[in-house]
Amino acid sequence: MQIKWGEKDPAELKDEDLEAGYKQMVSVVKESDDTGDNLRDLIYVLKDFHVYMRNCHGKARLKEKGLLAPKRVLDRVDVDLLSRAEYDQLPDQISRRLRGSKWANHREIAKALCIFGFQWGTRREEARLARIRDLQLEEWEQLIVQPSEGHTLKSPSARRRLPGICLERREIDELKNWLDKRLATCTEGDYLFGPTESGASCISPSIFRLLNSIISQITGTSGAEHPTHYHHLRASFASWSLLRLLLPAGGKVPDYLDKQDADWLRSGANFDPEDIRRRNQPWVSDVFLISQLLGHLHPFTTMSRYFRFASELLRLYIERSRWLRPDDETLKAAMGECAKNVRGGYAQCCIRDGG
């Protein structure tokens, strides 16, 4: 609104100018929003704002009734996830697409952006517009997501500190090499991902078109109506990390997972729940934890739009339940056979003892 109307008071605008402003905002966000999340949020905000303008400043109803109507397509449940094996293919595919010394920086940046998405669950612009000071790899591996010049966050909850709980040694080494390379010619306030040795410019958003193409190719969804893209790295981080936290002790991992995914869930290497939540048992706050790491305002968003294994966890817990999957003795007890035996034994004792 500030960009559109400047210092003008929206309450003093004509009804048609106010509606034209809404329309332009929706149009601009729609062109740049790959996932539909930002557009959905904008529509809800503008809708609430116009209710306020009507109630408090006497503005008229919108002539274009569908302008601020929630779009059903935006609430489409997007279930695409990358497996561990598919994620591990990304570096090789990036190297094949960006060959030669001319593309050396782009090659390293593309790989780093994938690490940010899959291992930290960052949004596109949170990764692309990170500053050098935001990546801290000396005492501990962590990424700070915070606003800076030219970079505003989606919401106050998007400001967060992300621990490197899942980073592998290879990934840490790649990030350190890139960070050292940038620090040799840039200051800590410069962009982390710049296409040249200078820190004045940031890598273009067009790099995500390349990554989207590679990701859809690896997942075999290139020709699909909704191909897999960069934002699915974030969804993968949410689902895999929360499944790992909530997986019951002794519970079997889902049978349909391939060996690499199953082994990663079982191993716990580079991922210690006790270091994160200070206890070793699944509990409800695990959902809040992952929600905080994703920068969501409410854990409902995490569970309803990002987590893919809720039904699978329910199956695993049911399998461990004595009453929902009872053994033979429990079934007999439930049918009263044990009680009959006890009563019969008691009666025989009474007869024998003259009671």
Coordinates of C-alpha atoms in Angstrom, one line a residue:
M1 CA 0.0 0.0 0.0
Q2 CA 2.9 2.3 0.8
I3 CA 4.4 1.7 -2.7
K4 CA 1.0 2.1 -4.4
W5 CA -0.4 5.2 -2.6
G6 CA 2.6 6.7 -0.9
E7 CA 1.6 9.2 1.8
K8 CA -2.0 9.4 0.7
D9 CA -4.6 8.4 3.2
P10 CA -6.6 5.4 1.8
A11 CA -9.7 6.8 3.6
E12 CA -9.6 9.8 1.3
L13 CA -9.3 7.9 -1.9
K14 CA -12.2 7.5 -4.3
D15 CA -13.9 4.1 -4.3
E16 CA -12.7 3.4 -7.9
D17 CA -9.1 4.4 -7.0
L18 CA -9.1 2.1 -3.9
E19 CA -10.4 -0.8 -6.0
A20 CA -7.9 -0.1 -8.7
G21 CA -5.1 -0.2 -6.1
Y22 CA -6.3 -3.6 -4.8
K23 CA -6.4 -4.9 -8.3
Q24 CA -2.8 -3.8 -9.1
M25 CA -1.4 -5.3 -5.9
V26 CA -3.1 -8.7 -6.6
S27 CA -1.8 -8.6 -10.2
V28 CA 1.8 -7.8 -9.2
V29 CA 1.9 -10.6 -6.5
K30 CA 0.2 -13.1 -8.8
E31 CA 2.9 -12.7 -11.4
S32 CA 5.8 -13.4 -9.0
D33 CA 4.1 -16.0 -6.7
D34 CA 5.0 -19.6 -7.7
T35 CA 3.2 -21.3 -4.8
G36 CA 0.2 -19.2 -4.4
D37 CA 0.8 -18.7 -0.7
N38 CA 1.7 -15.0 -0.9
L39 CA -1.3 -14.3 -3.1
R40 CA -3.7 -16.1 -0.8
D41 CA -2.3 -14.1 2.2
L42 CA -2.6 -10.8 0.3
I43 CA -6.2 -11.5 -0.6
Y44 CA -7.1 -12.2 3.0
V45 CA -5.4 -9.1 4.2
L46 CA -6.9 -6.8 1.6
K47 CA -10.3 -8.3 2.3
D48 CA -10.1 -7.5 6.0
F49 CA -8.7 -4.1 5.2
H50 CA -11.7 -3.3 2.9
V51 CA -14.1 -4.4 5.6
Y52 CA -12.5 -1.9 7.9
M53 CA -12.7 0.8 5.2
R54 CA -16.4 0.1 4.6
N55 CA -17.3 0.0 8.3
C56 CA -15.3 3.0 9.4
H57 CA -14.9 5.2 6.4
G58 CA -18.1 4.6 4.4
K59 CA -16.4 3.0 1.4
A60 CA -18.6 1.2 -1.1
R61 CA -18.6 -2.5 -2.0
L62 CA -16.2 -3.5 -4.7
K63 CA -17.7 -3.5 -8.2
E64 CA -15.5 -6.5 -9.1
K65 CA -17.0 -8.9 -6.6
G66 CA -14.5 -11.7 -7.3
L67 CA -11.4 -9.5 -6.9
L68 CA -10.8 -10.4 -3.2
A69 CA -12.6 -13.7 -3.1
P70 CA -10.3 -16.5 -1.9
K71 CA -9.1 -18.6 -4.8
R72 CA -9.8 -22.3 -4.3
V73 CA -6.8 -23.3 -6.3
L74 CA -4.6 -21.6 -3.7
D75 CA -5.8 -24.0 -1.1
R76 CA -4.8 -27.0 -3.2
V77 CA -3.0 -29.6 -1.1
D78 CA 0.4 -30.1 -2.7
V79 CA 1.7 -33.4 -1.6
D80 CA 5.0 -33.6 -3.6
L81 CA 8.0 -34.4 -1.5
L82 CA 11.6 -35.2 -2.5
S83 CA 13.1 -38.4 -1.2
R84 CA 16.6 -38.4 0.2
A85 CA 17.8 -40.1 -3.0
E86 CA 16.2 -37.4 -5.2
Y87 CA 17.8 -34.7 -3.1
D88 CA 21.2 -36.3 -3.4
Q89 CA 20.9 -36.2 -7.2
L90 CA 20.6 -32.4 -7.3
P91 CA 24.3 -31.5 -7.1
D92 CA 25.2 -33.7 -10.1
Q93 CA 22.3 -32.4 -12.2
I94 CA 23.3 -28.8 -11.4
S95 CA 26.9 -29.5 -12.4
R96 CA 25.7 -31.0 -15.7
R97 CA 23.5 -28.0 -16.5
L98 CA 26.0 -25.3 -15.4
R99 CA 29.3 -26.5 -17.0
G100 CA 32.5 -24.6 -17.4
S101 CA 34.3 -21.9 -15.4
K102 CA 31.9 -19.3 -16.7
W103 CA 29.1 -20.7 -14.5
A104 CA 31.2 -21.6 -11.5
N105 CA 29.5 -19.1 -9.2
H106 CA 26.1 -20.0 -10.4
R107 CA 26.8 -23.7 -9.9
E108 CA 27.9 -23.2 -6.3
I109 CA 25.0 -20.9 -5.5
A110 CA 22.4 -23.3 -7.0
K111 CA 23.8 -26.1 -4.8
A112 CA 23.8 -23.9 -1.7
L113 CA 20.2 -22.8 -2.4
C114 CA 19.1 -26.4 -2.5
I115 CA 20.8 -27.0 0.9
F116 CA 19.0 -24.0 2.3
G117 CA 15.6 -25.3 1.1
F118 CA 15.9 -29.0 2.0
Q119 CA 18.0 -28.8 5.2
W120 CA 16.7 -25.5 6.6
G121 CA 13.2 -25.2 5.0
T122 CA 13.8 -21.6 3.8
R123 CA 11.5 -19.8 1.4
R124 CA 12.9 -18.8 -2.0
E125 CA 13.6 -15.1 -1.1
E126 CA 14.8 -16.0 2.4
A127 CA 17.5 -18.0 0.8
R128 CA 18.3 -15.7 -2.2
L129 CA 18.5 -12.5 -0.2
A130 CA 20.5 -13.8 2.8
R131 CA 23.5 -11.7 3.8
I132 CA 26.9 -13.1 4.6
R133 CA 26.5 -12.4 8.3
D134 CA 23.4 -14.6 8.3
L135 CA 25.3 -17.8 7.7
Q136 CA 27.3 -18.8 10.8
L137 CA 29.5 -21.8 10.5
E138 CA 32.3 -21.3 13.0
E139 CA 31.2 -22.3 16.5
W140 CA 28.0 -24.0 15.3
E141 CA 26.2 -24.5 12.0
Q142 CA 23.2 -22.1 11.8
L143 CA 21.3 -19.8 9.6
I144 CA 19.6 -16.6 10.7
V145 CA 16.6 -15.5 8.8
Q146 CA 16.1 -11.8 9.3
P147 CA 15.0 -8.6 7.4
S148 CA 17.6 -6.4 5.8
E149 CA 17.7 -3.6 3.3
G150 CA 15.6 -4.7 0.3
H151 CA 14.4 -7.8 2.1
T152 CA 11.2 -7.9 4.1
L153 CA 9.9 -11.0 5.7
K154 CA 6.5 -12.6 5.1
S155 CA 5.5 -12.2 8.8
P156 CA 7.0 -11.4 12.2
S157 CA 7.3 -15.1 12.9
A158 CA 9.5 -15.6 9.8
R159 CA 12.4 -14.0 11.7
R160 CA 14.1 -17.0 13.2
R161 CA 17.4 -18.8 13.9
L162 CA 17.8 -22.2 12.2
P163 CA 20.2 -24.8 13.7
G164 CA 22.0 -27.1 11.3
I165 CA 20.4 -30.2 12.8
C166 CA 20.4 -32.2 9.6
L167 CA 23.4 -30.9 7.7
E168 CA 25.8 -33.5 6.4
R169 CA 29.6 -33.0 6.3
R170 CA 29.6 -32.6 2.6
E171 CA 27.1 -29.8 2.8
I172 CA 28.9 -28.0 5.6
D173 CA 32.1 -28.1 3.6
E174 CA 30.4 -26.7 0.5
L175 CA 28.8 -23.8 2.5
K176 CA 32.1 -23.0 4.2
N177 CA 34.0 -22.9 0.9
W178 CA 31.5 -20.5 -0.6
L179 CA 31.4 -18.4 2.6
D180 CA 35.2 -18.1 2.6
K181 CA 35.1 -17.1 -1.1
R182 CA 32.7 -14.3 -0.5
L183 CA 34.4 -13.0 2.6
A184 CA 37.6 -12.6 0.6
T185 CA 36.1 -9.8 -1.4
C186 CA 32.9 -8.7 0.4
T187 CA 31.8 -7.4 3.7
E188 CA 29.5 -9.2 6.1
G189 CA 26.6 -7.0 5.2
D190 CA 26.8 -7.9 1.5
Y191 CA 24.6 -10.5 -0.2
L192 CA 25.7 -14.1 0.5
F193 CA 24.8 -15.2 -3.1
G194 CA 26.2 -12.9 -5.7
P195 CA 26.9 -13.8 -9.3
T196 CA 30.3 -12.1 -9.4
E197 CA 33.2 -11.6 -7.0
S198 CA 31.6 -8.2 -6.0
G199 CA 29.0 -8.2 -3.2
A200 CA 27.0 -5.3 -4.7
S201 CA 24.5 -7.4 -6.5
C202 CA 22.4 -10.4 -5.7
I203 CA 21.9 -13.5 -7.7
S204 CA 18.9 -13.1 -10.0
P205 CA 15.6 -14.8 -9.2
S206 CA 15.8 -16.5 -12.6
I207 CA 18.1 -19.1 -11.0
F208 CA 15.0 -20.7 -9.5
R209 CA 13.7 -21.4 -13.1
L210 CA 16.8 -23.6 -13.6
L211 CA 16.3 -25.3 -10.2
N212 CA 12.6 -25.8 -10.8
S213 CA 13.5 -27.5 -14.1
I214 CA 16.1 -29.7 -12.5
I215 CA 13.8 -30.7 -9.6
S216 CA 10.9 -31.6 -11.8
Q217 CA 13.2 -33.6 -14.1
I218 CA 14.6 -35.6 -11.1
T219 CA 11.2 -36.3 -9.7
G220 CA 9.7 -37.2 -13.1
T221 CA 7.0 -34.5 -12.9
S222 CA 8.2 -32.2 -15.8
G223 CA 5.1 -32.9 -17.9
A224 CA 2.7 -32.8 -14.9
E225 CA 0.1 -30.2 -14.5
H226 CA 1.8 -29.2 -11.2
P227 CA 5.5 -30.1 -11.5
T228 CA 7.6 -30.3 -8.4
H229 CA 9.6 -27.2 -7.8
Y230 CA 11.9 -25.4 -5.3
H231 CA 9.2 -24.8 -2.7
H232 CA 8.8 -28.5 -2.3
L233 CA 12.3 -28.6 -0.7
R234 CA 10.7 -26.7 2.1
A235 CA 7.8 -29.1 2.3
S236 CA 10.2 -32.0 2.3
F237 CA 12.1 -30.4 5.3
A238 CA 8.9 -30.0 7.2
S239 CA 7.6 -33.5 6.6
W240 CA 10.8 -35.5 7.1
S241 CA 12.0 -33.5 10.2
L242 CA 8.6 -33.8 11.9
L243 CA 8.2 -37.4 11.1
R244 CA 11.7 -38.0 12.6
L245 CA 10.7 -36.3 15.8
L246 CA 7.3 -37.9 16.1
L247 CA 8.3 -41.4 15.1
P248 CA 7.5 -43.5 18.2
A249 CA 10.3 -45.3 19.9
G250 CA 10.5 -48.8 18.5
G251 CA 8.1 -47.9 15.7
K252 CA 8.7 -49.2 12.2
V253 CA 9.2 -46.7 9.5
P254 CA 6.6 -46.8 6.7
D255 CA 7.0 -49.9 4.6
Y256 CA 6.7 -48.0 1.3
L257 CA 9.8 -45.8 1.9
D258 CA 12.9 -46.7 -0.1
K259 CA 16.0 -47.9 1.8
Q260 CA 17.8 -44.5 1.9
D261 CA 14.8 -42.7 3.4
A262 CA 14.2 -45.5 5.9
D263 CA 17.9 -45.7 7.0
W264 CA 18.0 -41.9 7.5
L265 CA 14.9 -42.0 9.7
R266 CA 16.4 -44.8 11.8
S267 CA 19.9 -43.6 12.1
G268 CA 19.6 -40.3 13.8
A269 CA 23.0 -39.2 12.5
N270 CA 23.5 -35.5 12.8
F271 CA 20.0 -35.2 14.3
D272 CA 19.6 -35.5 18.1
P273 CA 16.1 -34.7 19.4
E274 CA 17.4 -34.3 22.9
D275 CA 19.6 -31.4 21.8
I276 CA 16.5 -29.7 20.3
R277 CA 13.7 -30.3 22.7
R278 CA 15.6 -31.5 25.8
R279 CA 13.8 -34.8 26.0
N280 CA 13.8 -38.0 24.0
Q281 CA 10.1 -38.7 23.7
P282 CA 7.6 -37.5 21.1
W283 CA 5.3 -34.8 22.4
V284 CA 2.9 -32.2 21.1
S285 CA 5.4 -29.3 21.2
D286 CA 7.4 -31.1 18.4
V287 CA 4.8 -29.7 16.0
F288 CA 5.3 -26.2 17.4
L289 CA 9.0 -26.6 17.1
I290 CA 8.9 -27.4 13.4
S291 CA 6.4 -24.6 12.9
Q292 CA 8.8 -22.2 14.5
L293 CA 11.7 -23.4 12.2
L294 CA 9.5 -22.9 9.2
G295 CA 8.5 -19.4 10.3
H296 CA 4.7 -20.2 10.5
L297 CA 2.4 -18.0 12.5
H298 CA 0.5 -21.1 13.7
P299 CA 1.3 -24.8 13.7
F300 CA -2.0 -25.5 11.9
T301 CA -0.3 -24.3 8.7
T302 CA 2.5 -26.8 9.2
M303 CA 0.1 -29.7 9.8
S304 CA -2.5 -28.8 7.2
R305 CA -0.3 -27.8 4.3
Y306 CA 3.2 -29.2 4.9
F307 CA 3.1 -32.5 6.9
R308 CA 2.4 -35.6 4.8
F309 CA 2.7 -38.5 7.3
A310 CA 0.0 -37.9 9.9
S311 CA -2.0 -41.0 8.9
E312 CA 1.2 -43.0 8.8
L313 CA 2.1 -42.1 12.3
L314 CA -1.4 -43.0 13.4
R315 CA -1.0 -46.4 11.9
L316 CA 2.4 -46.9 13.7
Y317 CA 0.9 -45.9 17.1
I318 CA -2.1 -48.2 16.6
E319 CA 0.3 -51.1 15.9
R320 CA 1.9 -50.5 19.3
S321 CA -1.4 -50.3 21.1
R322 CA -2.3 -53.3 23.2
W323 CA -6.0 -52.5 23.1
L324 CA -6.3 -51.6 19.4
R325 CA -4.1 -54.6 18.3
P326 CA -4.6 -57.0 21.2
D327 CA -2.9 -60.3 21.7
D328 CA -4.8 -63.5 22.4
E329 CA -4.8 -63.1 26.1
T330 CA -6.1 -59.6 25.9
L331 CA -8.9 -60.7 23.6
K332 CA -9.8 -63.5 26.0
A333 CA -9.9 -60.9 28.8
A334 CA -12.1 -58.6 26.8
M335 CA -14.6 -61.5 26.1
G336 CA -14.8 -62.4 29.8
E337 CA -13.1 -65.8 29.6
C338 CA -10.6 -65.0 32.3
A339 CA -13.3 -63.8 34.6
K340 CA -15.3 -67.0 34.0
N341 CA -12.2 -69.1 34.9
V342 CA -11.6 -67.0 38.0
R343 CA -15.2 -67.4 39.2
G344 CA -15.1 -71.1 38.5
G345 CA -11.9 -71.6 40.4
Y346 CA -13.3 -69.6 43.3
A347 CA -16.5 -71.7 43.4
Q348 CA -14.5 -75.0 43.4
C349 CA -12.3 -73.7 46.3
C350 CA -15.5 -72.8 48.2
I351 CA -17.0 -76.3 47.7
R352 CA -13.7 -78.0 48.6
D353 CA -13.3 -75.9 51.8
G354 CA -16.9 -76.3 52.8
G355 CA -17.6 -72.5 52.2

